[in-house]
Amino acid sequence: MGDTFSISRRRLLQTGAALGGAMLLPGMMQAAWAAGTDKPEQTTVRVGFIPLTDCAPLAIASLKGFDKKYGITLVPSKEASWAAVRDKLVAGELDAAHILYGMLYGLELGIASKPQAMANLMTLNRNGQAITLSSELQEKGVTDLGGLKKRIDQQAPGSYTFAHTFPTGTHAMWLYYWLASGGINPFDDIRTVVVPPPQMVMNMRIGNMSGFCVGEPWNARAINDRIGFTVATSQDIWPEHPEKILGTRSEWVERNPNTARALVAALMEAQRWIDASVENTRETARILTRRAWLNTKEQYLTGRMLGAYDNGIGRRWQDAHPMRFYEQGEVSFPWLSDGMWFLTQFRRWGLLKASPDYQAVAQRINRIDVWKEAALAVGGIGAPKQPMRSSTLLDGKVWNGADPEGYASSFAIQRKGA
């Protein structure tokens, strides 16, 4: 990590003294939190997930025993759609979930639903999503964004249908941003629909859509089935972007602070294990092929998890920004600027009619306090000195959280009435 501090042994000892000796070194803290005064209030934690490659930390935490290390038992709950995750999380049937970043913010703000107080405990991964176009479009000469723009301009508005996975989710935002960067208005020029990730390939096969944005392994699967090709990756749009997060209800964190901390610590350990070696990543891919997880073939997972891409129409490359889970712990940090970016896109596309207090919303949702406590327990993980980071997206715009409303209004293509 660049601008970070490290948790030193001296600080650990100071923290332990302040807490009456309950917390000393990481190994001792883990034991104390599992059985002492910081014992988890809830020892069984039900966590929902969608069968996508980036649910990997949940799989590894539960199968490698990282949950038990912190005194909890993870009970993974495989869900059919993001709408199902939303409903079960809000109803309390799930304690937490592998969830789309923007989706959690949409729940907090009551976009198309009753507002719910939510909490983002950590980021689970960066990068690793993609936009797939149909082989039918390729046969008509479309192989890139410029070609797609020309094709769409030749047809009546709404002639082409594109799918994403949830109205406020990451895939909707990546798709909209990519299209708009090429002069295509995602609300005026095309038609968009919501399709659950496992149903994307089937719907493209039967001609229900010309393109989709989704997580893996469904983009790789479309190539294997010869029905589509990868026209862009999400890291092409925003290198090192946040993707899935560990989301829950704010009241659950308040009632179960020790459990929340233990859950984050267990998943941090899993993230570190996945990215520790190529063999660990390969083993993770093999685990994810099981029926309980993705129920798919290893060939759809391993390559892109290791950054080896094939777009299906002749281009192969080693991606500089593959799906990441750890990166010295930096991946998991809930940056305020990451959450604020989704708010700017909600404004851009008319999902928020009034300007929110961007930073206050992010501070309320992104529980940096829980993250820091978990990082202290795991050990060897530093935290940024500032909760904002700077990124340059594919259109050259720089996002650093400094002027969110100005950023939101700076785009040439926006939704009418936004």
Coordinates of C-alpha atoms in Angstrom, one line a residue:
M1 CA 0.0 0.0 0.0
G2 CA 1.1 3.5 -0.6
D3 CA -0.1 6.1 1.9
T4 CA -0.6 3.8 4.9
F5 CA 0.4 3.2 8.5
S6 CA 1.3 -0.2 9.9
I7 CA 0.0 -1.5 13.2
S8 CA 3.1 -1.8 15.3
R9 CA 3.7 -4.2 18.2
R10 CA 4.0 -1.2 20.4
R11 CA 0.5 -0.1 19.4
L12 CA -0.8 -3.6 20.0
L13 CA 0.6 -3.6 23.5
Q14 CA -0.8 -0.1 24.2
T15 CA -4.2 -1.2 23.0
G16 CA -4.0 -4.3 25.1
A17 CA -3.1 -2.3 28.2
A18 CA -6.0 0.1 27.5
L19 CA -8.4 -2.9 27.4
G20 CA -7.1 -4.5 30.6
G21 CA -4.8 -6.9 28.8
A22 CA -7.7 -8.5 26.8
M23 CA -5.9 -7.8 23.5
L24 CA -2.2 -8.2 23.0
L25 CA -0.7 -9.8 19.9
P26 CA -2.9 -11.0 17.0
G27 CA -2.9 -14.7 18.0
M28 CA -3.8 -13.8 21.6
M29 CA -6.5 -11.4 20.4
Q30 CA -8.1 -14.1 18.3
A31 CA -8.3 -16.4 21.3
A32 CA -9.6 -13.6 23.5
W33 CA -12.3 -12.7 21.0
A34 CA -13.3 -16.3 20.6
A35 CA -13.7 -17.0 24.3
G36 CA -13.2 -13.9 26.4
T37 CA -15.0 -10.6 27.0
D38 CA -15.1 -9.9 23.3
K39 CA -16.7 -13.2 22.5
P40 CA -19.0 -13.0 19.5
E41 CA -22.6 -12.4 20.5
Q42 CA -23.8 -14.6 17.7
T43 CA -21.8 -17.7 16.9
T44 CA -23.6 -18.8 13.8
V45 CA -23.7 -16.2 11.0
R46 CA -25.8 -16.7 7.9
V47 CA -24.3 -15.0 4.9
G48 CA -26.0 -14.8 1.5
F49 CA -24.1 -14.9 -1.8
I50 CA -24.7 -15.1 -5.5
P51 CA -22.8 -17.8 -7.4
L52 CA -20.1 -15.6 -8.9
T53 CA -16.3 -15.9 -8.8
D54 CA -16.0 -13.0 -6.3
C55 CA -17.9 -14.9 -3.6
A56 CA -14.5 -16.7 -3.1
P57 CA -13.6 -15.1 0.3
L58 CA -16.8 -16.5 1.8
A59 CA -16.1 -20.0 0.4
I60 CA -12.5 -20.0 1.7
A61 CA -13.4 -18.6 5.1
S62 CA -15.9 -21.3 5.7
L63 CA -14.0 -24.2 4.2
K64 CA -10.5 -23.4 5.5
G65 CA -11.7 -22.7 9.1
F66 CA -11.0 -19.0 9.3
D67 CA -14.4 -18.5 10.7
K68 CA -13.8 -20.9 13.6
K69 CA -10.5 -19.1 14.3
Y70 CA -12.6 -16.1 15.4
G71 CA -15.2 -18.0 17.2
I72 CA -18.0 -18.0 14.6
T73 CA -19.5 -20.5 12.1
L74 CA -20.3 -19.2 8.7
V75 CA -23.4 -20.6 7.1
P76 CA -23.3 -19.7 3.4
S77 CA -26.7 -19.2 1.8
K78 CA -26.8 -19.5 -2.0
E79 CA -29.3 -17.1 -3.5
A80 CA -30.9 -16.9 -7.0
S81 CA -30.9 -13.2 -7.6
W82 CA -29.8 -9.9 -6.1
A83 CA -33.4 -9.1 -5.4
A84 CA -33.6 -12.2 -3.2
V85 CA -30.4 -11.1 -1.4
R86 CA -32.0 -7.7 -0.8
D87 CA -35.3 -9.1 0.5
K88 CA -33.7 -11.6 2.8
L89 CA -31.1 -9.2 4.2
V90 CA -33.7 -6.5 4.9
A91 CA -36.1 -9.1 6.5
G92 CA -33.3 -10.4 8.8
E93 CA -33.3 -13.9 7.2
L94 CA -29.6 -13.2 6.3
D95 CA -27.2 -11.7 8.8
A96 CA -24.9 -10.3 6.1
A97 CA -24.3 -10.8 2.4
H98 CA -21.9 -10.7 -0.5
I99 CA -23.6 -7.8 -2.2
L100 CA -23.2 -5.2 -5.0
Y101 CA -21.7 -2.0 -3.7
G102 CA -24.2 0.4 -5.2
M103 CA -27.1 -1.9 -4.2
L104 CA -26.3 -1.3 -0.5
Y105 CA -26.3 2.4 -1.0
G106 CA -29.6 2.3 -2.9
L107 CA -31.1 0.5 0.1
E108 CA -29.8 3.1 2.5
L109 CA -31.3 5.9 0.4
G110 CA -34.6 4.2 -0.3
I111 CA -34.2 4.2 -4.1
A112 CA -37.3 2.3 -5.3
S113 CA -37.9 1.0 -1.8
K114 CA -38.3 2.0 1.8
P115 CA -35.0 3.4 3.2
Q116 CA -33.1 1.0 5.3
A117 CA -30.1 1.7 7.6
M118 CA -27.3 -0.4 6.1
A119 CA -23.6 -1.0 6.8
N120 CA -20.7 -1.8 4.6
L121 CA -18.2 -3.7 6.6
M122 CA -15.5 -4.3 4.0
T123 CA -14.8 -4.6 0.2
L124 CA -14.6 -8.2 -0.9
N125 CA -12.8 -7.7 -4.2
R126 CA -11.7 -5.4 -6.9
N127 CA -12.0 -5.7 -10.7
G128 CA -13.0 -8.8 -12.6
Q129 CA -16.4 -8.0 -14.2
A130 CA -17.0 -7.6 -17.9
I131 CA -19.3 -6.5 -20.7
T132 CA -20.2 -9.1 -23.3
L133 CA -21.6 -8.5 -26.7
S134 CA -23.4 -11.1 -28.8
S135 CA -21.8 -13.1 -31.6
E136 CA -24.7 -11.8 -33.8
L137 CA -23.4 -8.2 -33.3
Q138 CA -19.9 -9.4 -34.2
E139 CA -21.2 -11.0 -37.4
K140 CA -22.6 -7.5 -38.3
G141 CA -19.1 -6.0 -37.8
V142 CA -19.3 -4.8 -34.2
T143 CA -16.1 -5.5 -32.3
D144 CA -15.7 -2.4 -30.1
L145 CA -17.6 0.6 -28.6
G146 CA -17.2 2.7 -31.7
G147 CA -18.7 0.0 -33.9
L148 CA -21.6 -0.5 -31.5
K149 CA -22.3 3.3 -31.5
K150 CA -22.5 3.2 -35.4
R151 CA -24.8 0.2 -35.3
I152 CA -27.2 1.7 -32.7
D153 CA -27.3 5.0 -34.6
Q154 CA -28.6 3.1 -37.7
Q155 CA -31.6 1.7 -35.8
A156 CA -34.6 3.2 -34.0
P157 CA -34.0 4.1 -30.3
G158 CA -34.5 1.0 -28.1
S159 CA -33.9 -1.5 -30.9
Y160 CA -31.1 -3.1 -28.9
T161 CA -31.5 -4.6 -25.4
F162 CA -28.7 -4.8 -22.8
A163 CA -28.9 -6.5 -19.4
H164 CA -27.4 -5.7 -16.1
T165 CA -28.0 -7.4 -12.7
F166 CA -29.7 -4.7 -10.5
P167 CA -30.8 -1.1 -11.0
T168 CA -28.4 0.5 -8.5
G169 CA -25.8 -2.2 -8.7
T170 CA -22.2 -2.1 -10.0
H171 CA -23.0 -3.8 -13.3
A172 CA -25.6 -1.2 -14.2
M173 CA -23.1 1.6 -13.4
W174 CA -20.3 0.0 -15.4
L175 CA -22.6 -0.6 -18.4
Y176 CA -24.0 2.9 -18.3
Y177 CA -20.5 4.5 -17.9
W178 CA -19.0 2.5 -20.7
L179 CA -21.9 3.2 -23.1
A180 CA -22.0 6.9 -22.3
S181 CA -18.2 7.2 -22.8
G182 CA -18.8 6.2 -26.4
G183 CA -21.7 8.6 -27.0
I184 CA -24.5 6.1 -26.3
N185 CA -27.2 7.2 -23.9
P186 CA -28.2 4.1 -21.9
F187 CA -31.7 5.5 -21.2
D188 CA -32.6 7.0 -24.6
D189 CA -30.7 4.9 -27.2
I190 CA -31.1 1.4 -26.0
R191 CA -33.3 -0.7 -23.8
T192 CA -32.0 -2.1 -20.5
V193 CA -33.4 -5.0 -18.5
V194 CA -32.5 -6.7 -15.2
V195 CA -31.4 -10.4 -15.4
P196 CA -29.9 -12.5 -12.5
P197 CA -26.3 -13.5 -13.2
P198 CA -26.8 -17.2 -13.7
Q199 CA -29.5 -16.5 -16.4
M200 CA -27.4 -14.1 -18.6
V201 CA -25.9 -16.7 -20.9
M202 CA -29.2 -18.5 -21.5
N203 CA -31.0 -15.2 -22.3
M204 CA -28.3 -14.2 -24.8
R205 CA -28.4 -17.7 -26.4
I206 CA -32.1 -17.3 -27.1
G207 CA -31.8 -13.8 -28.4
N208 CA -33.3 -11.8 -25.6
M209 CA -30.3 -9.4 -25.5
S210 CA -27.5 -8.0 -27.5
G211 CA -25.2 -7.4 -24.6
F212 CA -24.8 -7.7 -20.9
C213 CA -22.6 -6.7 -18.0
V214 CA -22.1 -9.2 -15.2
G215 CA -19.5 -10.9 -13.0
E216 CA -17.5 -14.0 -13.8
P217 CA -17.8 -16.8 -14.8
W218 CA -20.6 -15.8 -17.1
N219 CA -18.6 -13.7 -19.5
A220 CA -16.1 -16.5 -19.9
R221 CA -19.0 -18.9 -20.3
A222 CA -20.5 -16.9 -23.2
I223 CA -17.2 -17.2 -25.0
N224 CA -16.9 -20.9 -24.4
D225 CA -20.5 -21.4 -25.7
R226 CA -19.7 -19.3 -28.8
I227 CA -22.6 -16.9 -28.2
G228 CA -20.6 -13.7 -27.3
F229 CA -17.3 -12.0 -26.8
T230 CA -15.8 -9.7 -24.1
V231 CA -15.8 -6.2 -25.5
A232 CA -14.6 -4.5 -22.2
T233 CA -13.6 -5.5 -18.7
S234 CA -14.8 -3.4 -15.7
Q235 CA -11.1 -2.6 -15.0
D236 CA -11.0 -1.1 -18.4
I237 CA -13.6 1.3 -17.1
W238 CA -12.1 2.0 -13.7
P239 CA -8.8 0.3 -12.9
E240 CA -8.9 -1.1 -9.3
H241 CA -12.5 -0.4 -8.8
P242 CA -14.5 -1.7 -5.8
E243 CA -16.9 -4.5 -6.6
K244 CA -18.7 -6.7 -4.1
I245 CA -18.8 -5.7 -0.4
L246 CA -19.9 -7.4 2.8
G247 CA -23.2 -5.7 3.5
T248 CA -25.5 -5.9 6.5
R249 CA -28.1 -3.9 8.4
S250 CA -26.8 -1.2 10.7
E251 CA -28.8 -2.5 13.6
W252 CA -27.2 -5.9 13.3
V253 CA -23.8 -4.4 13.7
E254 CA -25.0 -2.4 16.8
R255 CA -26.4 -5.6 18.4
N256 CA -23.5 -7.8 17.4
P257 CA -20.3 -5.7 17.3
N258 CA -18.0 -8.6 18.3
T259 CA -19.6 -10.9 15.7
A260 CA -19.2 -8.2 13.0
R261 CA -15.6 -7.8 13.8
A262 CA -15.0 -11.6 13.8
L263 CA -16.8 -11.9 10.5
V264 CA -14.6 -9.2 8.8
A265 CA -11.4 -10.7 10.3
A266 CA -12.3 -14.2 9.0
L267 CA -12.9 -12.9 5.5
M268 CA -9.7 -10.8 5.6
E269 CA -7.8 -14.0 6.4
A270 CA -9.6 -15.7 3.5
Q271 CA -8.7 -12.9 1.1
R272 CA -5.0 -13.1 2.1
W273 CA -5.0 -16.9 1.6
I274 CA -6.5 -16.6 -1.9
D275 CA -4.0 -14.1 -3.2
A276 CA -1.0 -15.6 -1.3
S277 CA 0.0 -17.8 -4.3
V278 CA -1.0 -19.0 -7.7
E279 CA -1.7 -22.4 -6.3
N280 CA -4.0 -21.0 -3.7
T281 CA -5.9 -19.1 -6.5
R282 CA -6.1 -22.3 -8.5
E283 CA -7.4 -24.2 -5.5
T284 CA -10.0 -21.5 -4.9
A285 CA -11.2 -21.9 -8.5
R286 CA -11.5 -25.7 -8.0
I287 CA -13.5 -25.2 -4.8
L288 CA -15.8 -22.7 -6.5
T289 CA -16.7 -25.3 -9.2
R290 CA -18.6 -27.4 -6.6
R291 CA -22.3 -27.6 -6.6
A292 CA -22.6 -25.7 -3.3
W293 CA -20.9 -22.7 -4.9
L294 CA -20.9 -22.0 -8.6
N295 CA -21.6 -25.5 -10.0
T296 CA -19.5 -24.9 -13.1
K297 CA -16.3 -26.0 -14.8
E298 CA -12.9 -24.9 -13.7
Q299 CA -12.0 -23.8 -17.2
Y300 CA -14.5 -20.9 -16.8
L301 CA -12.8 -19.7 -13.6
T302 CA -9.1 -20.1 -13.4
G303 CA -7.8 -18.1 -16.3
R304 CA -9.5 -14.8 -15.5
M305 CA -8.9 -15.2 -11.8
L306 CA -5.2 -15.3 -12.7
G307 CA -5.6 -12.3 -15.1
A308 CA -5.2 -14.4 -18.3
Y309 CA -7.9 -13.0 -20.6
D310 CA -9.1 -14.1 -24.0
N311 CA -11.8 -11.9 -25.5
G312 CA -13.2 -14.6 -27.8
I313 CA -12.4 -12.9 -31.0
G314 CA -8.6 -13.2 -31.2
R315 CA -7.2 -11.0 -28.5
R316 CA -5.3 -12.6 -25.5
W317 CA -3.6 -10.7 -22.8
Q318 CA -2.3 -10.7 -19.2
D319 CA -4.4 -8.1 -17.4
A320 CA -2.6 -5.5 -15.3
H321 CA -5.7 -5.2 -13.1
P322 CA -7.1 -8.7 -12.5
M323 CA -9.6 -9.6 -9.8
R324 CA -7.9 -8.9 -6.5
F325 CA -8.9 -9.9 -3.0
Y326 CA -6.1 -8.8 -0.8
E327 CA -3.2 -6.5 -1.9
Q328 CA -1.7 -6.2 1.6
G329 CA -5.2 -5.8 2.9
E330 CA -5.9 -2.6 0.9
V331 CA -8.6 -4.2 -1.1
S332 CA -10.9 -4.7 1.9
F333 CA -10.7 -1.1 3.2
P334 CA -14.1 0.6 2.8
W335 CA -12.9 3.8 1.2
L336 CA -15.4 6.7 1.6
S337 CA -14.6 7.9 -1.9
D338 CA -15.6 4.5 -3.3
G339 CA -19.1 4.8 -1.8
M340 CA -19.4 8.4 -2.8
W341 CA -18.7 7.6 -6.5
F342 CA -21.9 5.5 -6.7
L343 CA -23.8 8.4 -5.3
T344 CA -22.5 10.6 -8.1
Q345 CA -23.7 8.1 -10.6
F346 CA -27.1 7.8 -9.0
R347 CA -27.3 11.6 -9.4
R348 CA -26.1 11.4 -13.0
W349 CA -28.8 8.9 -14.0
G350 CA -31.7 10.4 -12.1
L351 CA -31.9 7.8 -9.4
L352 CA -31.4 10.6 -6.8
K353 CA -33.4 13.8 -7.5
A354 CA -31.6 15.9 -4.9
S355 CA -28.0 16.3 -4.0
P356 CA -27.2 14.1 -1.0
D357 CA -24.6 14.9 1.7
Y358 CA -22.1 12.6 -0.1
Q359 CA -19.5 12.3 2.6
A360 CA -22.0 12.0 5.5
V361 CA -23.8 9.2 3.7
A362 CA -20.6 7.3 3.1
Q363 CA -19.4 7.8 6.7
R364 CA -22.7 6.5 7.9
I365 CA -22.6 3.3 5.8
N366 CA -18.9 2.5 5.5
R367 CA -17.9 1.1 8.9
I368 CA -14.2 1.9 9.0
D369 CA -14.3 1.5 12.7
V370 CA -15.2 -2.2 12.4
W371 CA -12.6 -2.7 9.7
K372 CA -9.8 -1.2 11.8
E373 CA -10.6 -3.5 14.7
A374 CA -10.7 -6.6 12.5
A375 CA -7.4 -5.5 10.8
L376 CA -5.8 -5.2 14.3
A377 CA -7.0 -8.8 15.1
V378 CA -5.6 -10.3 11.9
G379 CA -2.3 -8.4 12.1
G380 CA 0.0 -7.2 9.3
I381 CA -2.7 -5.0 7.7
G382 CA -2.3 -1.2 7.6
A383 CA -5.0 1.4 7.1
P384 CA -4.8 4.5 4.8
K385 CA -4.1 7.8 6.5
Q386 CA -7.0 9.3 4.5
P387 CA -10.3 7.6 3.6
M388 CA -10.3 9.0 0.1
R389 CA -8.4 7.7 -2.9
S390 CA -7.9 9.1 -6.4
S391 CA -8.7 7.2 -9.7
T392 CA -8.7 8.0 -13.4
L393 CA -11.5 6.3 -15.4
L394 CA -11.6 5.4 -19.0
D395 CA -12.9 8.8 -20.2
G396 CA -10.0 10.6 -18.5
K397 CA -12.1 12.0 -15.6
V398 CA -10.4 11.9 -12.2
W399 CA -12.4 10.9 -9.2
N400 CA -11.1 11.7 -5.8
G401 CA -14.1 12.6 -3.8
A402 CA -13.3 16.3 -3.6
D403 CA -16.3 17.8 -5.5
P404 CA -18.9 15.0 -5.8
E405 CA -21.8 17.2 -7.0
G406 CA -19.6 19.0 -9.5
Y407 CA -18.3 15.6 -10.8
A408 CA -21.9 14.3 -11.1
S409 CA -23.0 17.2 -13.2
S410 CA -19.9 17.3 -15.4
F411 CA -20.9 14.5 -17.7
A412 CA -22.1 15.4 -21.2
I413 CA -24.5 12.4 -21.2
Q414 CA -27.0 12.3 -18.3
R415 CA -30.5 11.1 -17.9
K416 CA -33.0 13.7 -18.9
G417 CA -34.5 15.4 -15.8
A418 CA -31.6 14.2 -13.6

